[in-house]
CSV table of C-alpha atoms and ligand atoms in Angstrom, one decimal:
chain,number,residue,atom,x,y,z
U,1,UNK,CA,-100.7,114.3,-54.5
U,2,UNK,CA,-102.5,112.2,-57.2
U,3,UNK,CA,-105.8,113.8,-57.7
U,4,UNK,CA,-109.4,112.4,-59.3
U,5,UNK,CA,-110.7,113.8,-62.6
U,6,UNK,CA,-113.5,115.7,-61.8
U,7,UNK,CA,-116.8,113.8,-63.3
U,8,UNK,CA,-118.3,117.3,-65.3
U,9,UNK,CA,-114.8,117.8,-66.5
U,10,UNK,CA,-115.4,114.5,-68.3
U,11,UNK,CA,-118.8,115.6,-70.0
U,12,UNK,CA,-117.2,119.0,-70.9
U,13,UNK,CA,-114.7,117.3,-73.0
U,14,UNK,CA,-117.9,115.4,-74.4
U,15,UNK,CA,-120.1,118.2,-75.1
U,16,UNK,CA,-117.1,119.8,-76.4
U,17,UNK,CA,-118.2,119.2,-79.9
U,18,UNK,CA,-115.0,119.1,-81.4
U,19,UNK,CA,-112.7,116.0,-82.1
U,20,UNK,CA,-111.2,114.4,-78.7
U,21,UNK,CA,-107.4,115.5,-79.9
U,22,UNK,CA,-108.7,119.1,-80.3
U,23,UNK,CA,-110.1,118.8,-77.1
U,24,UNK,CA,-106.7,117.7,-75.5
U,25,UNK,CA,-104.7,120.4,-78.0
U,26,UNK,CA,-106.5,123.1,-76.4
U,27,UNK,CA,-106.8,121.6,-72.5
U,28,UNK,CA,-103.8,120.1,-72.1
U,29,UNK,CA,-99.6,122.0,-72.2
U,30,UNK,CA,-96.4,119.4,-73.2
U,31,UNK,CA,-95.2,120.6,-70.0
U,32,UNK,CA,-97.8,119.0,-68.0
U,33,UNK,CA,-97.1,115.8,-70.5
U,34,UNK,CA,-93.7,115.9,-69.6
U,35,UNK,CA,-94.4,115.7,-65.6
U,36,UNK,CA,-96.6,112.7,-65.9
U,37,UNK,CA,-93.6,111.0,-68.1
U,38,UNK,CA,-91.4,111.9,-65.3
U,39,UNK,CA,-93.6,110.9,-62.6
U,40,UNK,CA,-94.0,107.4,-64.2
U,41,UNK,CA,-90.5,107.2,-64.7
U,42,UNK,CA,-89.5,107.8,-61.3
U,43,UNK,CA,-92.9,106.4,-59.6
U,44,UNK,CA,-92.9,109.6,-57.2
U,45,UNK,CA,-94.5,113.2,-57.4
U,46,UNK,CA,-91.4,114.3,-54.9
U,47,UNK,CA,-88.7,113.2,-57.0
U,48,UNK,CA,-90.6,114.3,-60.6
U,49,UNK,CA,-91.1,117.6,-58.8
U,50,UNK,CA,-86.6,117.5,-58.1
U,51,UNK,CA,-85.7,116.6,-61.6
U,52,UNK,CA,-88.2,119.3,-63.4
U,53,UNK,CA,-87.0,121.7,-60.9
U,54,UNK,CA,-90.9,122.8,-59.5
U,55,UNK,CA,-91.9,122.5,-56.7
U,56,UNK,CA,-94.5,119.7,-55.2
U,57,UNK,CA,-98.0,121.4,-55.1
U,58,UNK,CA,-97.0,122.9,-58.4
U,59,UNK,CA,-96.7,119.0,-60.2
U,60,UNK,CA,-100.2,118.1,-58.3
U,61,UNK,CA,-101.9,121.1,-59.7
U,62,UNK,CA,-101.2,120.2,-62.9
U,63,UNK,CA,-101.1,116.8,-62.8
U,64,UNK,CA,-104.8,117.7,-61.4
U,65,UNK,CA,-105.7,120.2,-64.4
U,66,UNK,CA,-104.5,116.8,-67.2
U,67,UNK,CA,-106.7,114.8,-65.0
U,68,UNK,CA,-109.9,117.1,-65.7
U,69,UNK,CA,-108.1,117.0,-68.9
U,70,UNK,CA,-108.8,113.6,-69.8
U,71,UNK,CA,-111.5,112.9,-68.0
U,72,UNK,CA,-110.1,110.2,-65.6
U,73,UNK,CA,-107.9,109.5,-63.1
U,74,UNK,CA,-104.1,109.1,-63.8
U,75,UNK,CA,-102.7,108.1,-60.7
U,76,UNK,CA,-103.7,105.8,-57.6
U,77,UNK,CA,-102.4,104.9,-54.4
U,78,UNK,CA,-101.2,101.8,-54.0
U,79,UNK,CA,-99.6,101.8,-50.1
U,80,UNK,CA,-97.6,104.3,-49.5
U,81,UNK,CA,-96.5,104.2,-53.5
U,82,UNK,CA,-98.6,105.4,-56.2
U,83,UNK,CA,-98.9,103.7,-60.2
U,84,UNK,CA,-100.4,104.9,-62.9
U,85,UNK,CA,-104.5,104.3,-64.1
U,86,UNK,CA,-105.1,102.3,-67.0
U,87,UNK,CA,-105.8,106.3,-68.1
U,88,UNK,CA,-102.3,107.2,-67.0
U,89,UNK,CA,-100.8,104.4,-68.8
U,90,UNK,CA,-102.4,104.9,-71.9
U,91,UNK,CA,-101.3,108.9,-71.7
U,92,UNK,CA,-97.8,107.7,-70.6
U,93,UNK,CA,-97.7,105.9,-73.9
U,94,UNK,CA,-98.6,108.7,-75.8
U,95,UNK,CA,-96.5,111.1,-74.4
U,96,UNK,CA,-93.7,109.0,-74.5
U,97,UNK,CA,-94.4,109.1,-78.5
U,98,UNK,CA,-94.8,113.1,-78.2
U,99,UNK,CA,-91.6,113.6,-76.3
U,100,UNK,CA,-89.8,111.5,-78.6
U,101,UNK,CA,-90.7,113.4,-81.6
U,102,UNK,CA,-90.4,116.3,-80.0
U,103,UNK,CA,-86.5,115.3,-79.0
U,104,UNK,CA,-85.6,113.8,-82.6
U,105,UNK,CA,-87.0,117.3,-84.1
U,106,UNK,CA,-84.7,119.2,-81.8
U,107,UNK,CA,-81.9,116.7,-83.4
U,108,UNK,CA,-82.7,117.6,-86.6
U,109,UNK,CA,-83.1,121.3,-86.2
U,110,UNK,CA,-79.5,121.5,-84.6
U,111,UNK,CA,-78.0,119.2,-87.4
U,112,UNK,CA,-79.4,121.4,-90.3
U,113,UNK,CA,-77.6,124.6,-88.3
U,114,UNK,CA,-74.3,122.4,-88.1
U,115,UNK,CA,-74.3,121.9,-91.3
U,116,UNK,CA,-74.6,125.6,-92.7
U,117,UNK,CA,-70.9,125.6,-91.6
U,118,UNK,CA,-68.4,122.5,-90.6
U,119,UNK,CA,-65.7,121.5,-91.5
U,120,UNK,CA,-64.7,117.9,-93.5
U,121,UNK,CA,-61.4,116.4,-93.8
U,122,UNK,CA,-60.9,113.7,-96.2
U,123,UNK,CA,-58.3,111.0,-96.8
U,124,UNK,CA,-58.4,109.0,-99.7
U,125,UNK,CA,-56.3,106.7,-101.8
U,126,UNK,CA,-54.2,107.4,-105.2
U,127,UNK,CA,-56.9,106.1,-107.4
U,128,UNK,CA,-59.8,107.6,-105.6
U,129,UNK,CA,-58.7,110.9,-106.4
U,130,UNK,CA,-60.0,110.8,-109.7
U,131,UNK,CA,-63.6,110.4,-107.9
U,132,UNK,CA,-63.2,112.3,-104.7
U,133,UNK,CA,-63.1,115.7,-106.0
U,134,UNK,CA,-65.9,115.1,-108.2
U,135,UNK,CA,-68.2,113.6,-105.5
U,136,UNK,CA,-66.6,116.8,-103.1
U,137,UNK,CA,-67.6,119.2,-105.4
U,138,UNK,CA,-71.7,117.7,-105.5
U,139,UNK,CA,-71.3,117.8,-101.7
U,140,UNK,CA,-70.3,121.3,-101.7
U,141,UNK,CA,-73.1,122.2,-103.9
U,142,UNK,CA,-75.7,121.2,-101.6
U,143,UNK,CA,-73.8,122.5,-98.5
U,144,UNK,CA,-71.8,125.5,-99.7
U,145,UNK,CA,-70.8,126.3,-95.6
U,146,UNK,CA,-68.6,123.4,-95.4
U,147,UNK,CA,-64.9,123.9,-95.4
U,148,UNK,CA,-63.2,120.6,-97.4
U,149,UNK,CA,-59.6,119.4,-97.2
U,150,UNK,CA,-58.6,116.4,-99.1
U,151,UNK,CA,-55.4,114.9,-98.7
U,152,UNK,CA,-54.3,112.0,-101.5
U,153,UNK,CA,-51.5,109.5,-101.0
U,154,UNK,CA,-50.8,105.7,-101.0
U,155,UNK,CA,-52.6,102.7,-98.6
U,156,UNK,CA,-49.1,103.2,-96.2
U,157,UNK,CA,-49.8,106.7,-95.5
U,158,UNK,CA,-53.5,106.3,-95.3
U,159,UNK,CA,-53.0,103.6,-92.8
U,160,UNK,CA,-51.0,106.0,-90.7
U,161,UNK,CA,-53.6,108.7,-90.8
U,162,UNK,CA,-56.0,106.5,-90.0
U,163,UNK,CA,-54.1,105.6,-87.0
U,164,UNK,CA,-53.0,109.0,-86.4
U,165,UNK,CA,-56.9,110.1,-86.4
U,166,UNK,CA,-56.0,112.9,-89.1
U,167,UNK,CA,-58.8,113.1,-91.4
U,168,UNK,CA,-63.0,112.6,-90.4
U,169,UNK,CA,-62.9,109.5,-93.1
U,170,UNK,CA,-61.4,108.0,-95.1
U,171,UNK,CA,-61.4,106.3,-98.9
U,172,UNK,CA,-59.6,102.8,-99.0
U,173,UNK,CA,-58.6,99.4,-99.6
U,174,UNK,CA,-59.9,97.2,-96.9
U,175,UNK,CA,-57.5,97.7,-93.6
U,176,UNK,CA,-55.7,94.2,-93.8
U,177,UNK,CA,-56.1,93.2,-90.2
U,178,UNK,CA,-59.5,92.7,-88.7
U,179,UNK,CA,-60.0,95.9,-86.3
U,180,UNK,CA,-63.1,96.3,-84.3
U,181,UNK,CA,-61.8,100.0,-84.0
U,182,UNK,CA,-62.7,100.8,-87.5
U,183,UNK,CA,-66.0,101.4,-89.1
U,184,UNK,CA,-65.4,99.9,-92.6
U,185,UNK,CA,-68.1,100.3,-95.0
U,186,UNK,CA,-67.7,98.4,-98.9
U,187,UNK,CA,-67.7,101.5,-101.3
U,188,UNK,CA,-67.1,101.6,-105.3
U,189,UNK,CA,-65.2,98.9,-107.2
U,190,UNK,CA,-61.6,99.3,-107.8
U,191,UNK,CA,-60.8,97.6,-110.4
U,192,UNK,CA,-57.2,96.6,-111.4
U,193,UNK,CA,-55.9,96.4,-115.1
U,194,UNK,CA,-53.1,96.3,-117.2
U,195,UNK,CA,-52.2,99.3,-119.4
U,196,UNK,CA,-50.2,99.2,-122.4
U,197,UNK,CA,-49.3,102.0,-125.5
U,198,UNK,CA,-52.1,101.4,-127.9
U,199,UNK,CA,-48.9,100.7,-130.3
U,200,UNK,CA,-47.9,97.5,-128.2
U,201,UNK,CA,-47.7,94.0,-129.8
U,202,UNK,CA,-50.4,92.9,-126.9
U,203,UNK,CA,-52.9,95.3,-127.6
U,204,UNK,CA,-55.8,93.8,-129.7
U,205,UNK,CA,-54.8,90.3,-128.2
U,206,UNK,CA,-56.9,87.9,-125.9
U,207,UNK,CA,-56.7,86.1,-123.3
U,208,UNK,CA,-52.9,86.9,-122.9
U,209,UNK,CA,-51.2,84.6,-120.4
U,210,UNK,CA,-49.5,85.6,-117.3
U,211,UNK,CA,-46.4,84.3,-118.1
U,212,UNK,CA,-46.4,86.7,-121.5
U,213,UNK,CA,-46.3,89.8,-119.4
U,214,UNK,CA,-43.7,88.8,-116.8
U,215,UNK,CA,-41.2,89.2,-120.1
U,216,UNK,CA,-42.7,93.2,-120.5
U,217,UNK,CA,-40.9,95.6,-119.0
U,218,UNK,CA,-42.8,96.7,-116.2
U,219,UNK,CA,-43.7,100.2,-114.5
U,220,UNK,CA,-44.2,99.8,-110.6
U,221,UNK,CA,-45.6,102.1,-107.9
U,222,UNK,CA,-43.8,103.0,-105.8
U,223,UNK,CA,-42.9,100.9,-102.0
U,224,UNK,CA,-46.5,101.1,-99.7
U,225,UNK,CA,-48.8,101.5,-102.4
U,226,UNK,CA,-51.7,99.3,-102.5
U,227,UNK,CA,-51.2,98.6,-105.9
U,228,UNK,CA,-47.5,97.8,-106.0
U,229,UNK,CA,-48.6,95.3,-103.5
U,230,UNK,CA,-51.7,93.8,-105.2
U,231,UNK,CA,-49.7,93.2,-108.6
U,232,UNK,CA,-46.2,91.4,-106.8
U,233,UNK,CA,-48.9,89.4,-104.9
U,234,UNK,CA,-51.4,88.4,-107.4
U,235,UNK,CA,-47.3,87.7,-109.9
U,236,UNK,CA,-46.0,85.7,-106.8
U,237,UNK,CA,-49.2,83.4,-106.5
U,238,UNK,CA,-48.6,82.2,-110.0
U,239,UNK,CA,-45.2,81.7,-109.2
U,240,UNK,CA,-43.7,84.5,-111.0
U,241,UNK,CA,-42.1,88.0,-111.2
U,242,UNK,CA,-42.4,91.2,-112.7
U,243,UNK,CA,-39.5,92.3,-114.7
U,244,UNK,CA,-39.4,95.8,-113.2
U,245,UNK,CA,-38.4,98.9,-115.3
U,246,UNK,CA,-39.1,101.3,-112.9
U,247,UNK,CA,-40.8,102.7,-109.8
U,248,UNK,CA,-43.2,105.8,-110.2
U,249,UNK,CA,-44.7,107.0,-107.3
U,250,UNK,CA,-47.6,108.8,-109.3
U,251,UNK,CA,-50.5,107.2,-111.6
U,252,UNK,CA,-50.5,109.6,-114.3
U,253,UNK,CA,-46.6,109.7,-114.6
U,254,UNK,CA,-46.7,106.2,-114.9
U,255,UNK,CA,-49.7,106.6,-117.8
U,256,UNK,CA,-47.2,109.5,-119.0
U,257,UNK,CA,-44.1,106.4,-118.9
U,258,UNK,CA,-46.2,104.1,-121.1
U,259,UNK,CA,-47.2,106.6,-123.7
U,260,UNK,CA,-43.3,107.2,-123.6
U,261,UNK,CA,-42.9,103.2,-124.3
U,262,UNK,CA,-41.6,102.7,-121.2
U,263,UNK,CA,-43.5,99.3,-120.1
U,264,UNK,CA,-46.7,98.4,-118.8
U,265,UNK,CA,-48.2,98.5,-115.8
U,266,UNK,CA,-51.1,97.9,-113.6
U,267,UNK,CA,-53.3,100.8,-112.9
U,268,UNK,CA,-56.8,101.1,-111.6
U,269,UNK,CA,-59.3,101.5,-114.3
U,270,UNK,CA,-60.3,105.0,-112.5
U,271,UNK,CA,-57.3,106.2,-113.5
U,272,UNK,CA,-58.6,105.6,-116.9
U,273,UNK,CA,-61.6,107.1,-116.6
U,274,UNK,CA,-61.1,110.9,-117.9
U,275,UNK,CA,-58.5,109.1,-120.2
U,276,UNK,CA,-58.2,111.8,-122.9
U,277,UNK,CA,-55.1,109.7,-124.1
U,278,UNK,CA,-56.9,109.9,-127.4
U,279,UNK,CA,-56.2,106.5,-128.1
U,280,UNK,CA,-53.0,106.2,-127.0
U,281,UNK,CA,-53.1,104.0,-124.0
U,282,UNK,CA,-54.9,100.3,-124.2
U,283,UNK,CA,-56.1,97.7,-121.8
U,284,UNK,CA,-54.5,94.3,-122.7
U,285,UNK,CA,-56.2,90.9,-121.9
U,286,UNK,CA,-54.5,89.3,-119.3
U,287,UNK,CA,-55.7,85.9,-118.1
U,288,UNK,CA,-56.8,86.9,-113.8
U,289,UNK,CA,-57.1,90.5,-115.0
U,290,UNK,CA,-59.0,92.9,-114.2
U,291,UNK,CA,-58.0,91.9,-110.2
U,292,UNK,CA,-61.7,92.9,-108.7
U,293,UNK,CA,-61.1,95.0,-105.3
U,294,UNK,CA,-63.4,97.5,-103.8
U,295,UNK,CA,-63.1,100.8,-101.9
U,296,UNK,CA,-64.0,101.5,-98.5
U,297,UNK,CA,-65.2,104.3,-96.7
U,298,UNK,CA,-63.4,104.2,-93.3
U,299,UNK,CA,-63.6,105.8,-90.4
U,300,UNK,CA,-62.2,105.3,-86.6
U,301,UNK,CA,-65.0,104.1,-84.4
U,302,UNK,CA,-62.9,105.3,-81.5
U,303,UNK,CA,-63.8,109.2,-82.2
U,304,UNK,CA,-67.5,110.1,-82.9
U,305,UNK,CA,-68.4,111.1,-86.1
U,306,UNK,CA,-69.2,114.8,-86.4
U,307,UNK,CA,-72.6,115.4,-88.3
U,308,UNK,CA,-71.0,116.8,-91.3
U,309,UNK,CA,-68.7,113.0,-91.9
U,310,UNK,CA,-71.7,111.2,-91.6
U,311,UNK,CA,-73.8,113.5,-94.1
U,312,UNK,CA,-70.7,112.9,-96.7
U,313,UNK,CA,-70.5,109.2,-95.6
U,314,UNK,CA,-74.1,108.7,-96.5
U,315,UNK,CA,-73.6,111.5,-99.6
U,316,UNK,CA,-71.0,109.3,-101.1
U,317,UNK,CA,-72.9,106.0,-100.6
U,318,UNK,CA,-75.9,107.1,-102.4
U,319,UNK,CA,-73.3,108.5,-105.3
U,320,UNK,CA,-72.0,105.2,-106.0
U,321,UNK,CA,-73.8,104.4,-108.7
U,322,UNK,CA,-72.4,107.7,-110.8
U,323,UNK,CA,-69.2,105.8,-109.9
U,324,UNK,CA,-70.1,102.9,-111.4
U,325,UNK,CA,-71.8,104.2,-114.4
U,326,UNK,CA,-68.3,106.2,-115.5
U,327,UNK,CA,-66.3,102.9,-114.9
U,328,UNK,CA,-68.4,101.0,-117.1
U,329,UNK,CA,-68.3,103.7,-119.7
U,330,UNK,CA,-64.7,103.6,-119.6
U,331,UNK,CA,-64.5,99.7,-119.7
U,332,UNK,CA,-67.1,100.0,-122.5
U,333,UNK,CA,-64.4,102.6,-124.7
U,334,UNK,CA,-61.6,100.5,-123.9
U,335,UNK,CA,-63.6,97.1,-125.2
U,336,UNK,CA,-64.2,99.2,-128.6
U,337,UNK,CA,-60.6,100.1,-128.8
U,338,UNK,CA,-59.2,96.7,-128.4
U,339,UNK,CA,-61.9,95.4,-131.0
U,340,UNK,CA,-60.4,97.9,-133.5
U,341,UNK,CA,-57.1,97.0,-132.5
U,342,UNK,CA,-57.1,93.4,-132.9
U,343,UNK,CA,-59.2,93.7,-136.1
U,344,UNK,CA,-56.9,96.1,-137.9
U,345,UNK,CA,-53.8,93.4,-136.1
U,346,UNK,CA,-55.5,90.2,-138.1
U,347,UNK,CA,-56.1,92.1,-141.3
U,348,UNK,CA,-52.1,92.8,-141.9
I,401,PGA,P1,-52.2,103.0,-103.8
I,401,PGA,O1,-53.6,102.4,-103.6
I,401,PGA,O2,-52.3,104.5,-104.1
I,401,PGA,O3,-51.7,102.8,-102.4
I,401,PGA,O4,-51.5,102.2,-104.8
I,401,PGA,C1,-54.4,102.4,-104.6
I,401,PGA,C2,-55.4,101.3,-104.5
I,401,PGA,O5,-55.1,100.3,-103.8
I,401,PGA,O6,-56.4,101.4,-105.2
């Protein structure tokens, strides 16, 4: 039953001496916080008493004992129902704060166990494998337990993952249709350029027109790659067509094909980015080049994701800018290549 504070309780806590919240520190057990929350809550002793599994003259005699506690009534009768005191609001408040904390810290203490061990499986496109491994291997330095697997193919078969719920998250181009079943979140750029031999007649040139490189001899991905798709789209809205060479269903045999002077073709500039061609390969100029896209981390929204997903997803977000900084370095080479190029062209 709710029970009155007695009055030299009150003047204890006073002449206590010490600060109030020392007072309560040492008068006071979370336990009997967590009754009065409950008792609030549910606006009856009886039921409190059911969900905290104790009996009822336990809950009185210590809602009693935080009464003497504070010094003042928590409860009265109002009928045949009780409320809270102005007291017991004010403590309801607090404990509500207190329980909270308490409940987040629990959270937190069971996610740093999770993630001494877990498991991550990634899916990510062509071109961001020559980032994925590197941001991996900064992950796995800071959470050695983890157990990775990354699988690497083209925007088709990531799709079908996706769909398939095969990996914790995924690395992508923007899933065409709108889907309020997946978590898309804008990632890295993904630039688009066009790669020639350093020896070809283009290199060094600017502002090459369109038209110019539908007469090259062309090196295509290969049929569902994201790429293959962006170049035959980006050709078609000008009204033209590649003259296609060949299909290559790998970046770096394609960069292999045009160091061979087998054509040109588009690549992302990530492919570029631990270019040790040594000179060999150069970005041309092309008029609507470099086609701007963006990566996105991906995920289904349909199956939760587990604590060690969301501590790469949020890893990987705050590495962007290392992502960025390497493409503009390799931009920046490239630039300085096609300066030298087109000065050493106009001087014979
Ligand atoms: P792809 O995708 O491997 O499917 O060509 C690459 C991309 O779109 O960046």
């Amino acid at each position: 039953m709710p029970q009155d504070a007695a009055p030299d309780a009150a003047e204890a806590r006073t002449q206590s001496g010490g600060n109030g919240s020392d007072y309560l520190i040492r008068h006071t057990t979370l336990r009997q916080l967590q009754l009065l929350e409950a008792i609030v809550r549910l606006g009856s002793f009886t039921r409190a008493a059911e969900e905290l599994f104790l009996t009822q003259p336990t809950v009185s005699m210590q809602i009693k004992k935080l009464s003497e506690a504070i010094g003042a009534p928590l409860f009265r009768h109002v009928g045949r129902t009780i409320e809270p005191t102005d007291a017991g609001r004010e403590v309801h408040a607090a404990c509500r704060d207190i329980l909270s904390t308490l409940s987040n810290l629990e959270i937190k203490l069971a996610d740093l166990k999770g993630l001494k061990r877990g498991r991550l499986r990634l899916g990510v496109l062509t071109t961001a494998k020559y980032v994925a491994p590197e941001i991996l291997g900064a992950f796995c330095r800071v959470y050695p337990g983890i157990d990775v697997s990354l699988k690497v193919t083209n925007r088709e078969h990531i799709l079908e993952r996706l769909m398939g719920h095969d990996d914790d998250l995924y690395v992508m181009g923007q899933p065409r249709e709108a889907n309020d079943q997946i978590e898309t979140i804008p990632f890295a750029p993904n630039p688009l350029v066009i790669v020639a031999s350093a020896e070809h007649p283009l290199a060094g040139e600017r502002s090459i027109p369109l038209q110019a490189l539908a007469e090259e001899s062309f090196i295509l991905r290969e049929s569902g790659s994201g790429i293959r798709d962006a170049v035959l789209a980006h050709f078609a809205a000008a009204g033209l067509t590649p003259r296609v060479r060949m299909q290559l269903g790998s970046n770096e045999a394609i960069k292999r094909a045009i160091v061979g002077g087998l054509g040109i073709a588009a690549l992302s500039l990530h492919s570029l980015t631990l270019e040790s061609g040594g000179g060999r390969l150069a970005l041309l100029d092309v008029e609507g080049f470099p086609i701007m896209r963006r990566w996105h981390l991906v995920y289904s929204k349909g199956r939760e994701l587990s604590l060690v997903a969301r501590t790469f997803l949020n890893f990987a977000i705050d590495y962007e800018p290392e992502i960025r900084a390497r493409l503009a370095e390799a931009e920046a080479n490239f630039d300085g290549m096609r300066d030298r190029l087109s000065a050493r062209s106009h001087s014979t």
